[in-house]
Tab-separated table of C-alpha atoms and ligand atoms in Angstrom:
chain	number	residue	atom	x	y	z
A	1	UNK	CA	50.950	-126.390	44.287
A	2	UNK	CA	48.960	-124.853	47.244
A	3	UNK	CA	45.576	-125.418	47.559
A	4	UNK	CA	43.295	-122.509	47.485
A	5	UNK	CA	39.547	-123.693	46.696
A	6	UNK	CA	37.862	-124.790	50.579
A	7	UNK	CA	40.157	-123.497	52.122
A	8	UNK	CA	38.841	-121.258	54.727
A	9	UNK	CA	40.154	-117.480	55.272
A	10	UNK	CA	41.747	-118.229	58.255
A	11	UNK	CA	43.034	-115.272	60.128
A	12	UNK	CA	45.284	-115.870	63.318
A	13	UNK	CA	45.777	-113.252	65.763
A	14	UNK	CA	46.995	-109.849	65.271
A	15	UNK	CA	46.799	-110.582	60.848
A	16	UNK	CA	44.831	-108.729	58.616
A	17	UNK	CA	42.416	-109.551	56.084
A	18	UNK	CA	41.940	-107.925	52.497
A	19	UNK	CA	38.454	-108.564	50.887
A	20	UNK	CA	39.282	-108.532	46.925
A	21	UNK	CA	36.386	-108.058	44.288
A	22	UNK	CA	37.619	-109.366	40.636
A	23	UNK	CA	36.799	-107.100	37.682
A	24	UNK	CA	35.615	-107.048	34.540
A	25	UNK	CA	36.999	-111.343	34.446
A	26	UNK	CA	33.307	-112.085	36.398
A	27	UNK	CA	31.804	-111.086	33.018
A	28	UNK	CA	33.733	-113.963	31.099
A	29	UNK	CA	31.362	-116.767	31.349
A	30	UNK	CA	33.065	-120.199	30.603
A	31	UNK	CA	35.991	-118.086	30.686
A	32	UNK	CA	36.038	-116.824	34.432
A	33	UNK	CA	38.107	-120.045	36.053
A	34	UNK	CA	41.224	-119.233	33.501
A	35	UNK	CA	41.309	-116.053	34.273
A	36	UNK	CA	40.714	-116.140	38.165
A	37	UNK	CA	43.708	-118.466	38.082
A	38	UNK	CA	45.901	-116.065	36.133
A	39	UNK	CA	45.069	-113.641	38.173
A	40	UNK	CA	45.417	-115.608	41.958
A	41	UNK	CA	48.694	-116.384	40.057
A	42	UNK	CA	49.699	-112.890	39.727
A	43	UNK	CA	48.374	-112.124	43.314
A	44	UNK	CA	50.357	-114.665	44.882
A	45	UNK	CA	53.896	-113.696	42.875
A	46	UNK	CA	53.791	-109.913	43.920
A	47	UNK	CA	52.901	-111.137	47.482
A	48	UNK	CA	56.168	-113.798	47.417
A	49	UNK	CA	58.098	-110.381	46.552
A	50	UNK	CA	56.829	-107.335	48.993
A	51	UNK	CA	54.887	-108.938	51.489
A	52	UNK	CA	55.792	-112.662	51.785
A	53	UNK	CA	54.071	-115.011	54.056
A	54	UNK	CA	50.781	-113.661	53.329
A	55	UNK	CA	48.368	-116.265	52.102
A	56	UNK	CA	45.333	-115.893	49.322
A	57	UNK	CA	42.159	-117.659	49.242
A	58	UNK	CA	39.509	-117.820	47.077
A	59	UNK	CA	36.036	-117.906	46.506
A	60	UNK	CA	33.346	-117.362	43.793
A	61	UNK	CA	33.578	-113.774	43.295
A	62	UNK	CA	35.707	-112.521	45.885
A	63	UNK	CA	39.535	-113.274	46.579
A	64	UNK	CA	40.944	-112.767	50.337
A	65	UNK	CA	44.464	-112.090	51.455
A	66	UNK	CA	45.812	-112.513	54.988
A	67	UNK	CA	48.867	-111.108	55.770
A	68	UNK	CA	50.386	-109.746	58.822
A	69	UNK	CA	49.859	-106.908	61.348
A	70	UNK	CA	52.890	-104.880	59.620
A	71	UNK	CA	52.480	-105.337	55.680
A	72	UNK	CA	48.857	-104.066	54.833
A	73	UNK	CA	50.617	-101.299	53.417
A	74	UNK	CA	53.042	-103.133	51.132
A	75	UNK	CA	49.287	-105.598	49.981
A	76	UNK	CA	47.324	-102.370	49.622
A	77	UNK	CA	50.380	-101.526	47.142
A	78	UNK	CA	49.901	-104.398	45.463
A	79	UNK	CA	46.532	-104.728	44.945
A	80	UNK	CA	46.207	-100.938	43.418
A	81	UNK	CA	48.447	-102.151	40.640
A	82	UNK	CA	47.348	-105.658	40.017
A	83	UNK	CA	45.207	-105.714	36.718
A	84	UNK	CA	41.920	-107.486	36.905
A	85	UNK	CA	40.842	-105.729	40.313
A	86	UNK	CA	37.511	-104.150	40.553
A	87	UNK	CA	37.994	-103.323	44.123
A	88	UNK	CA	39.046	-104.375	47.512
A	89	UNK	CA	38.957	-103.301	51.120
A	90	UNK	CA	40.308	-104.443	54.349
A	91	UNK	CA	37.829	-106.005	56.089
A	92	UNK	CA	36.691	-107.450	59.966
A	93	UNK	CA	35.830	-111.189	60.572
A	94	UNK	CA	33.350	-112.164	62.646
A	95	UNK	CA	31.460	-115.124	63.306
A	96	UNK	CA	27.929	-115.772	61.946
A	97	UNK	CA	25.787	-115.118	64.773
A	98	UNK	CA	23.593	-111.863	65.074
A	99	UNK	CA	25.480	-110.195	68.041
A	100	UNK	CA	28.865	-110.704	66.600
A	101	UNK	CA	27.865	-109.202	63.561
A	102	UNK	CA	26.513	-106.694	65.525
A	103	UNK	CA	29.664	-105.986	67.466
A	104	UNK	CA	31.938	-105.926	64.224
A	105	UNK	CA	29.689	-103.159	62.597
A	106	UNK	CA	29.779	-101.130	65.692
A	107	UNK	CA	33.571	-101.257	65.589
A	108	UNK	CA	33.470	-100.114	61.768
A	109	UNK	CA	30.701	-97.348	62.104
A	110	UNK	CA	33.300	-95.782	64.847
A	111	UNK	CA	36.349	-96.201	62.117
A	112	UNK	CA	33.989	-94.783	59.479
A	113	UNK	CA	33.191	-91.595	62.088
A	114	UNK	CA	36.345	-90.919	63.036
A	115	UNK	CA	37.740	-90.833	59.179
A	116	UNK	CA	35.429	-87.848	58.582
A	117	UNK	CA	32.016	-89.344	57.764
A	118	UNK	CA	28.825	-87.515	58.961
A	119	UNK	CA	26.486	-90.529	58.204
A	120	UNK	CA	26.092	-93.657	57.014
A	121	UNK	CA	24.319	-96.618	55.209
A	122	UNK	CA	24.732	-100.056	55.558
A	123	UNK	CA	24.632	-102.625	52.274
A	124	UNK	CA	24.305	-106.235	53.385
A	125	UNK	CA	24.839	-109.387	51.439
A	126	UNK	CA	23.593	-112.594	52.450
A	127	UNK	CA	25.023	-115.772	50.742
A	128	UNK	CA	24.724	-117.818	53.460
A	129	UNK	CA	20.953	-117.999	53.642
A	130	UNK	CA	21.083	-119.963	56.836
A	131	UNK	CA	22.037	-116.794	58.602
A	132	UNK	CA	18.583	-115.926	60.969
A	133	UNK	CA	18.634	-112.375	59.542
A	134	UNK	CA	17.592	-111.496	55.761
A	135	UNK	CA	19.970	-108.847	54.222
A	136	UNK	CA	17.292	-106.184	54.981
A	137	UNK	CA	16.795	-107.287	58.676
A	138	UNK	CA	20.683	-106.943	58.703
A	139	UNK	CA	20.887	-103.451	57.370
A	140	UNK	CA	18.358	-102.347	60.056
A	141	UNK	CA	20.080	-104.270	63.053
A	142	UNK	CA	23.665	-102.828	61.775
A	143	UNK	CA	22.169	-99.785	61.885
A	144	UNK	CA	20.823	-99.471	65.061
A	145	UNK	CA	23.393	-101.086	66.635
A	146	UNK	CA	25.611	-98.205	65.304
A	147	UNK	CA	23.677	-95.094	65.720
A	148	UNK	CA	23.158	-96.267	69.801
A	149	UNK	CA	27.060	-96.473	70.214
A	150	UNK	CA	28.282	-93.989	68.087
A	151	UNK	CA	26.091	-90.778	68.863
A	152	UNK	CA	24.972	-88.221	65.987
A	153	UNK	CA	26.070	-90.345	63.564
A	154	UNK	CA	23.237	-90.769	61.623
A	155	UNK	CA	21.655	-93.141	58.789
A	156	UNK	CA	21.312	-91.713	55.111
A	157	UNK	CA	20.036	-93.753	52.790
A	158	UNK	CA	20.289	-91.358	49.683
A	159	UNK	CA	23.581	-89.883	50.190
A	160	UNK	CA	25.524	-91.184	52.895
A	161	UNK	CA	28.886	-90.115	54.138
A	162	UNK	CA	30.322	-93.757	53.762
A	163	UNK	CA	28.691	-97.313	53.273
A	164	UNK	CA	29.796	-99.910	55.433
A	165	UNK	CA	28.946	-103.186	53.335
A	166	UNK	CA	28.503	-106.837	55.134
A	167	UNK	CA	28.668	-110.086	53.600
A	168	UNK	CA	27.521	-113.182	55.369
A	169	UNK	CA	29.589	-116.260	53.302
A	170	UNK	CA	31.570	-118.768	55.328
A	171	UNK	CA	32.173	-116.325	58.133
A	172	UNK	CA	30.696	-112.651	58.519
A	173	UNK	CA	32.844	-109.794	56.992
A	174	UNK	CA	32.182	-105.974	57.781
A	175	UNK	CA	34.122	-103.335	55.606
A	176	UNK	CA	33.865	-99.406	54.413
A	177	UNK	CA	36.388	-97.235	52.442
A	178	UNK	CA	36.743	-99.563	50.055
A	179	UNK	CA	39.068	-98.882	47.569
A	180	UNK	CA	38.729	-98.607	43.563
A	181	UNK	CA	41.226	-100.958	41.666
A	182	UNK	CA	42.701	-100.938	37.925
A	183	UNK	CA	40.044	-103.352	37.269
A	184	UNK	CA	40.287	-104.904	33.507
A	185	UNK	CA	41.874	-108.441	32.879
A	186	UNK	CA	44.425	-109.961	34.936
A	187	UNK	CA	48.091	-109.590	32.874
A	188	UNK	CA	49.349	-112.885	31.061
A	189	UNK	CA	45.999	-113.162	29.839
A	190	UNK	CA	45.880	-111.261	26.434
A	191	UNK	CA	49.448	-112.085	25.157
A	192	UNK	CA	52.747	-110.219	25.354
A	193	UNK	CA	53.497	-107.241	23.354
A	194	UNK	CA	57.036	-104.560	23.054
A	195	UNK	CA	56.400	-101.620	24.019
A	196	UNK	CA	58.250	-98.819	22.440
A	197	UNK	CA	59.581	-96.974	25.623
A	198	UNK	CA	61.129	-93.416	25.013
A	199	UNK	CA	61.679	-91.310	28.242
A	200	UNK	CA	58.886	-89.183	28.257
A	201	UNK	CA	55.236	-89.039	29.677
A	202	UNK	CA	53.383	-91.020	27.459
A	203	UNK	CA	54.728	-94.370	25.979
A	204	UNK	CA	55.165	-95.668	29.581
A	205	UNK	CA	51.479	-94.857	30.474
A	206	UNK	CA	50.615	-96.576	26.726
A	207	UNK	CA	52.541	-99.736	27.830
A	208	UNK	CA	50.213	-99.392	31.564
A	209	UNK	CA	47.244	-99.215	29.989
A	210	UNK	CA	48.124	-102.533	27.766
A	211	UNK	CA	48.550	-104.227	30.920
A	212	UNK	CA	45.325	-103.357	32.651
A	213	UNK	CA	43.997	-105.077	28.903
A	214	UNK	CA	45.303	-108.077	30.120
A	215	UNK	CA	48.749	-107.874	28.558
A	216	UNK	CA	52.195	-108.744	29.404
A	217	UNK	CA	55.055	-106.694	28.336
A	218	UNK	CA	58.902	-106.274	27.122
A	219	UNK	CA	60.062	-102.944	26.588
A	220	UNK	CA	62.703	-101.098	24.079
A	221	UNK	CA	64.400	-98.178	24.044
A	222	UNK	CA	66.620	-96.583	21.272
A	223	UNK	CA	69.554	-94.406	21.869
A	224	UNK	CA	72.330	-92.470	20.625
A	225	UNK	CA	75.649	-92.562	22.949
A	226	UNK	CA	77.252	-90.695	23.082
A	227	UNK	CA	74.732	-87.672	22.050
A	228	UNK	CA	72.741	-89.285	25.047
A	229	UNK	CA	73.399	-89.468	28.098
A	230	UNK	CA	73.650	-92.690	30.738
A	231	UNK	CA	71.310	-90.950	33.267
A	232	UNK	CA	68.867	-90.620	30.164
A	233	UNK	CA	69.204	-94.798	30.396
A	234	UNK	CA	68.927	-94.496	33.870
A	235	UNK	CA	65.761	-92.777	33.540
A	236	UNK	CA	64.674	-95.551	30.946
A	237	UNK	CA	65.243	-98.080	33.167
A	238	UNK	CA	63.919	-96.929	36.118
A	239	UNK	CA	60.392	-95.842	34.147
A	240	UNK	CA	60.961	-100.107	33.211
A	241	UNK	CA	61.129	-100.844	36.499
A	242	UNK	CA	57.976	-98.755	38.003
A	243	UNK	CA	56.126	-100.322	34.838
A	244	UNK	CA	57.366	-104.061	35.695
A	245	UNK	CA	55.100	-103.652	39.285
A	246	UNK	CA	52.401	-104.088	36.984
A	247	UNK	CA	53.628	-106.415	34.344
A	248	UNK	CA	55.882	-108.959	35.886
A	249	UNK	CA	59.084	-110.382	34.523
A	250	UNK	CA	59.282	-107.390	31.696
A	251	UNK	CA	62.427	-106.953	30.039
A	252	UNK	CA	64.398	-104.011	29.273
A	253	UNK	CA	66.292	-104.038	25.395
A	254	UNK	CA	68.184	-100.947	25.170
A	255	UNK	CA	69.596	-100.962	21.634
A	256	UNK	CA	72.361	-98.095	20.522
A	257	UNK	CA	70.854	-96.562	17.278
A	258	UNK	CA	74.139	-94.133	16.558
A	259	UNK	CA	75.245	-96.130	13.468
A	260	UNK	CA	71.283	-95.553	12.096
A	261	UNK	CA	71.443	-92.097	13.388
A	262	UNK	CA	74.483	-91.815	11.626
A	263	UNK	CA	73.264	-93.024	8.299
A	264	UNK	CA	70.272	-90.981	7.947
A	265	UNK	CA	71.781	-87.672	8.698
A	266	UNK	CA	74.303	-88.776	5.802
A	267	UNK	CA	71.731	-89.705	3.237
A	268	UNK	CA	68.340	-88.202	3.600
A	269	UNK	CA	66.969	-84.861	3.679
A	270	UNK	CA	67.455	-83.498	7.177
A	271	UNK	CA	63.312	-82.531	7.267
A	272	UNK	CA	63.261	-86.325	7.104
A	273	UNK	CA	65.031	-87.495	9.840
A	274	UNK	CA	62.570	-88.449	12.175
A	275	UNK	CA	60.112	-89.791	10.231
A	276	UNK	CA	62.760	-92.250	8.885
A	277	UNK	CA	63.982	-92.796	12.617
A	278	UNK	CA	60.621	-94.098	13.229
A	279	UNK	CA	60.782	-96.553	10.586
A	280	UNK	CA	63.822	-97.611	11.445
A	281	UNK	CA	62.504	-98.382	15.074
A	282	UNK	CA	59.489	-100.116	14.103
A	283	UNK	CA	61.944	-102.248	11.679
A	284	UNK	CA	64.107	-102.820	14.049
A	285	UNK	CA	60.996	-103.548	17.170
A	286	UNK	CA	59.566	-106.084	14.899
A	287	UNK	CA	63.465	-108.319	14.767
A	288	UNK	CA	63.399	-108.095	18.683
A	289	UNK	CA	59.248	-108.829	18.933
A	290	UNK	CA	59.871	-111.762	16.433
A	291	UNK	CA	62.710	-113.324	18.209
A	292	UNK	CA	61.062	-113.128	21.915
A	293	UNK	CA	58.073	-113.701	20.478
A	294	UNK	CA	55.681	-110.980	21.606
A	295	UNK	CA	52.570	-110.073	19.668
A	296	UNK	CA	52.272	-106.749	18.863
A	297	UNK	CA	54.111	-103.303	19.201
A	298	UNK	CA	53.032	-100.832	21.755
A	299	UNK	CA	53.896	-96.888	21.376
A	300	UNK	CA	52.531	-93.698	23.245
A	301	UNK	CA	51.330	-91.814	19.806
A	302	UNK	CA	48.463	-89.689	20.227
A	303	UNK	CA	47.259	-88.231	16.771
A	304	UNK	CA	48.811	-84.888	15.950
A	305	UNK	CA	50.018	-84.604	19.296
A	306	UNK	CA	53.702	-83.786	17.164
A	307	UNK	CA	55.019	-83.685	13.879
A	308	UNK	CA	56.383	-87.191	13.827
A	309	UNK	CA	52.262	-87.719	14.771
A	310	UNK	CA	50.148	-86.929	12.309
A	311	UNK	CA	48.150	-89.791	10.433
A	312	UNK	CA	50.318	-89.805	7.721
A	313	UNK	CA	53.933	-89.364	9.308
A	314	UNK	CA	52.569	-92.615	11.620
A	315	UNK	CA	51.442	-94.302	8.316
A	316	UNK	CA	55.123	-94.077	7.195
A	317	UNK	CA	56.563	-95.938	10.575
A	318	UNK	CA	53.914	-98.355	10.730
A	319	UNK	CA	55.384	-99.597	6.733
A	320	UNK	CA	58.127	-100.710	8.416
A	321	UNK	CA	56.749	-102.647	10.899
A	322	UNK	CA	55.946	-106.517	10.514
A	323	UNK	CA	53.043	-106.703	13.163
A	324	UNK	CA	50.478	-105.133	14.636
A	325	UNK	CA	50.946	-101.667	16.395
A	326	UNK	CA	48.796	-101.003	18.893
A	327	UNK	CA	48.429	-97.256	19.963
A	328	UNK	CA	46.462	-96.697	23.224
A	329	UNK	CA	46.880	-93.047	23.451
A	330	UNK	CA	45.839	-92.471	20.034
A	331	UNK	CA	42.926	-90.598	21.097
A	332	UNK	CA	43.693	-88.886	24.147
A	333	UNK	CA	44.804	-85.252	24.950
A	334	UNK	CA	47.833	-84.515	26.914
A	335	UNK	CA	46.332	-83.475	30.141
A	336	UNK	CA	44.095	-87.097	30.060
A	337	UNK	CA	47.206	-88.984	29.509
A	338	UNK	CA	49.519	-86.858	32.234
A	339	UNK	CA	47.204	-87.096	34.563
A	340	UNK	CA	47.035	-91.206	34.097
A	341	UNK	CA	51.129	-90.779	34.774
A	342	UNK	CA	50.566	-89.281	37.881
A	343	UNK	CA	47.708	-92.259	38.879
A	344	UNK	CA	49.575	-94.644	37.200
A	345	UNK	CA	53.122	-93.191	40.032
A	346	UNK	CA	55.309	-92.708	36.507
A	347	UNK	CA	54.952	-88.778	35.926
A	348	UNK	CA	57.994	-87.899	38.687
A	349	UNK	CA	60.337	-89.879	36.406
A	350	UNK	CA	58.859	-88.989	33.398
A	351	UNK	CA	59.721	-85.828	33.801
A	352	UNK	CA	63.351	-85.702	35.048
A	353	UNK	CA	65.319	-83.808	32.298
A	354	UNK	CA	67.519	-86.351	30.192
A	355	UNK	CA	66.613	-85.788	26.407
A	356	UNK	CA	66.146	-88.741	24.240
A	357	UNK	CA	67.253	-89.128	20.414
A	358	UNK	CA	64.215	-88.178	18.830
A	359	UNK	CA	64.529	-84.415	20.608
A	360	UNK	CA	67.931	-83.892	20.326
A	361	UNK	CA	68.259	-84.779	16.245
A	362	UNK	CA	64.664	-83.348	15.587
A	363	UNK	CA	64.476	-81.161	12.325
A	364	UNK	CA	64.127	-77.375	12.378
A	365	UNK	CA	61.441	-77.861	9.555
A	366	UNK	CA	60.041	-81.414	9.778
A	367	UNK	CA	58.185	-83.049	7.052
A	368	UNK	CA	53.997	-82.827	8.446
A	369	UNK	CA	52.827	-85.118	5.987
A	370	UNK	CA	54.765	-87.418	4.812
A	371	UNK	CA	54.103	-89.621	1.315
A	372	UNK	CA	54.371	-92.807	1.877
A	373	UNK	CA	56.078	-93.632	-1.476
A	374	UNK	CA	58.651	-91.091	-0.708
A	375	UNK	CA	59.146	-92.825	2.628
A	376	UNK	CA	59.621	-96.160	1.341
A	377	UNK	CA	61.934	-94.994	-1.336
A	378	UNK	CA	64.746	-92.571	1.157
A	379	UNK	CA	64.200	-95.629	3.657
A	380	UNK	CA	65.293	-98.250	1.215
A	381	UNK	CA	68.453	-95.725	0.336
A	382	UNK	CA	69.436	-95.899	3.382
A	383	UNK	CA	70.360	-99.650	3.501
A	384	UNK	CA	70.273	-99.678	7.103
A	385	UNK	CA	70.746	-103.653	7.045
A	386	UNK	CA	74.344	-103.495	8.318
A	387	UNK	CA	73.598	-100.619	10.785
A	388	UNK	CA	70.505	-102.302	12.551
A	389	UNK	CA	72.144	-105.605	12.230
A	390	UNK	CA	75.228	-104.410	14.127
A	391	UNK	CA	72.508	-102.336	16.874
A	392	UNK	CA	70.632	-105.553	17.455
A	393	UNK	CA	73.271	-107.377	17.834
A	394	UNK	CA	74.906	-105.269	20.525
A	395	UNK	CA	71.559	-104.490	22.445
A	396	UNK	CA	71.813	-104.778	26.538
A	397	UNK	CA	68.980	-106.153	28.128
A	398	UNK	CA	67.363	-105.756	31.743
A	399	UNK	CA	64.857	-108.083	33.159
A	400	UNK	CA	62.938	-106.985	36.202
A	401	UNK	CA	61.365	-110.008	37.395
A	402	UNK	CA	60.489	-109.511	40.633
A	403	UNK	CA	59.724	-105.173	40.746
A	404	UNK	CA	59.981	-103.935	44.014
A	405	UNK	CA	57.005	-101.479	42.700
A	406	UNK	CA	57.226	-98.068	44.352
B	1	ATP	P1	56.807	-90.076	24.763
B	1	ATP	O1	56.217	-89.115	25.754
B	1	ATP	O2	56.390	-91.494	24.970
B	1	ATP	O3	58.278	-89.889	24.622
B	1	ATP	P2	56.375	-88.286	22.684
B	1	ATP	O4	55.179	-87.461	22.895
B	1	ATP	O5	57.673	-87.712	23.044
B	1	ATP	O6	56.172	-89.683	23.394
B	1	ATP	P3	57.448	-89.074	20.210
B	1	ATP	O7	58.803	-88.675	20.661
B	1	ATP	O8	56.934	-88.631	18.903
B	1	ATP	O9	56.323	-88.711	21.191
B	1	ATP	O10	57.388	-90.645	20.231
B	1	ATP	C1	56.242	-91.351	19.860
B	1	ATP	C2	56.375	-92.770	20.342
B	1	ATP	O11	57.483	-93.420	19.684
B	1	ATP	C3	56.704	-92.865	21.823
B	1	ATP	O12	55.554	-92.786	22.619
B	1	ATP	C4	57.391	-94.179	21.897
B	1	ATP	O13	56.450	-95.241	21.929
B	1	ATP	C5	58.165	-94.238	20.596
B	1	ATP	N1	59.529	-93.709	20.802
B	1	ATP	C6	59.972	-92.459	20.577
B	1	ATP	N2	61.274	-92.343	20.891
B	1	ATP	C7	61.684	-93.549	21.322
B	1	ATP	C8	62.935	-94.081	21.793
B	1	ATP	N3	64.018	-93.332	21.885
B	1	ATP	N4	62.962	-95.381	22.149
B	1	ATP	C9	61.849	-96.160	22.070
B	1	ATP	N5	60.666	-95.719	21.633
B	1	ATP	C10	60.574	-94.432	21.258
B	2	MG	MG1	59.432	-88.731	23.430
């Protein structure tokens, strides 16, 4: 194992150096070491994959990574998708004497200028209380030091343009446009749930927002060859893929439902079918969940949003499930959760055109509020053991262990 406490951020010529704030983990008390190692853990095996060679280091409250020259862009990637991530910015090192300090600043008050900023503010931090300035006789040396080389660029303490932050702790670090992470809990640290993954817009941005909770994921996804097509799998797997840059190692079941699809349209009332479809994917969710061992089903509901949505209708597919469902979106409108698919980079697959099962066998006239007696009883008349048997049994699986991301 490497060793990352005392080490110092070493930076050799030419690298870079990323200045990481954890999130919401500082606020976990006796907690905080588990999770800071989850989430260095994390860090480090999305760095091995897009941007290897680069090195994190940590300290309390604040993570660095030092890569090379060329891959800020590919750690920048990273670190918008890694859950547990307040914030981070790249960052100048400089050694902890006044003029150096002084010299860095100068250097970011011009990069802060020529990005578009009018004025400025400077926020200083002082850990290292043997530095000869106090955090307020920092702030007005910075300043000074920047408005005499970089001319009408002015201080503004109320609203500046941009705030260029210092922290004195084992060396001297200078930054501005910092950016915002995911923040919430590192993944692997809240348990691993299935997510329910149809192609459209919102059950991948369900399983996303499980992740930034802390959670790891598997996904499934039902279909109906040959009424479906392969590039609608295609699709599937390639949302799997985009979600796997933020929850590592998740796997991909897709299990053919044609023999279920089959049965229902044979033996129930046709404004029943996808109510009953439901059930039978929640069933059949909870065999895979048990077997792999994840926690808890994840789906992209969002009450009323549909038919197949309204308390009662989800009522009926959650009987047939044997644990918890958890339904992120439940709440949200559609223009909240599309515009979390474009944040989240999912909504330019999400849309591509390949219709999944549920539209292409949906009812003319479906049932809006389904009893759940009546549910239980055309579900049992079904006997779908030998038809979900025979889909589990043939289901393909994906694993995408180490996501490229996008
Ligand atoms: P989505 O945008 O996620 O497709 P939707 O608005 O189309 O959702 P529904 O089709 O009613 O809503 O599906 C509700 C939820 O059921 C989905 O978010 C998903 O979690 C699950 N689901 C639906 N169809 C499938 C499928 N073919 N495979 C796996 N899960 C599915
Ligand atoms: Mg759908």
């Amino acid at each position: 194992m490497r060793k990352t406490v005392n080490e110092s951020p070493g930076q050799r010529e030419g690298e870079r150096l990323f200045l990481i704030k954890p999130g919401e983990l500082t606020l976990k008390g006796g907690n905080r070491g588990a999770f800071e190692t989850i989430l260095r853990r994390n860090l480090r095996a999305a760095l091995e994959v897009r941007a290897p060679g680069a090195r994190v280091f940590s300290r309390p409250g604040r993570f660095y990574v030092v890569c090379a020259g060329d891959q800020g862009e590919q750690v920048a990637g990273i670190l918008g998708r890694l859950a547990g991530i307040a914030g981070w910015a790249e960052a100048r090192v400089a050694a902890k004497t006044v003029e150096a300090l002084g010299a860095a600043c100068v250097e970011e008050g011009k990069r802060l200028a020529e990005s578009g900023a009018r004025s400025f503010k400077v926020e200083a931090r002082r850990s290292d209380k043997s530095f000869p300035l106090d955090s307020y006789g920092i702030c007005c040396a910075a300043g000074d030091a920047i408005r005499a080389a970089v001319p009408g660029f002015e201080v503004d303490l109320k609203s500046p343009g941009g705030v260029i932050s210092v922290e004195i702790r084992e060396k001297a670090y200078v930054y501005s446009l910092g950016k915002k992470g995911l923040g919430g809990l590192p993944v692997g640290s809240a348990g691993r749930g299935l997510l329910l993954l149809s192609g459209g817009i919102d059950s991948p941005v369900a399983g996303i927002l499980m992740t930034i909770r802390g959670m790891g994921l598997d996904a499934v996804y039902f279909h109906t060859p040959p009424y479906t097509s392969p590039e609608a799998l295609d699709k599937t797997a390639r949302l799997a893929e985009t979600i796997a840059a933020y929850a590592p190692g998740l796997r991909l079941y897709a299990v053919n439902f044609s023999g279920v699809q089959k049965r229902i349209q044979e033996r129930a009332p046709a404004e029943w079918s996808t109510v009953l479809l439901r059930m039978a994917m929640m069933d059949a969710a909870s065999s895979i969940g048990e077997k792999r061992g994840t926690k808890c089903l994840v789906t992209g509901e969002s009450l009323s949003q549909v038919a197949s949505q309204t308390v009662e209708n989800i009522g009926c597919a959650e009987s047939r499930a044997r644990v918890p469902v958890l339904r992120p979106l439940i709440g949200m409108d559609k223009e909240a959760i599309t515009g979390l698919s474009k944040r989240f980079g999912v909504y330019e697959t999400s849309i591509l055109p390949y219709p999944d099962c549920c539209v292409l066998f949906s009812p003319p006239h479906p049932v809006l509020r389904g009893s759940l007696r009546e549910a239980g009883r055309l579900y049992e008349a079904l006997e779908l053991g030998g038809p979900l048997r025979e889909a589990l049994e043939t289901a393909s699986l994906q694993v995408f262990r180490k996501s490229r991301g996008t």
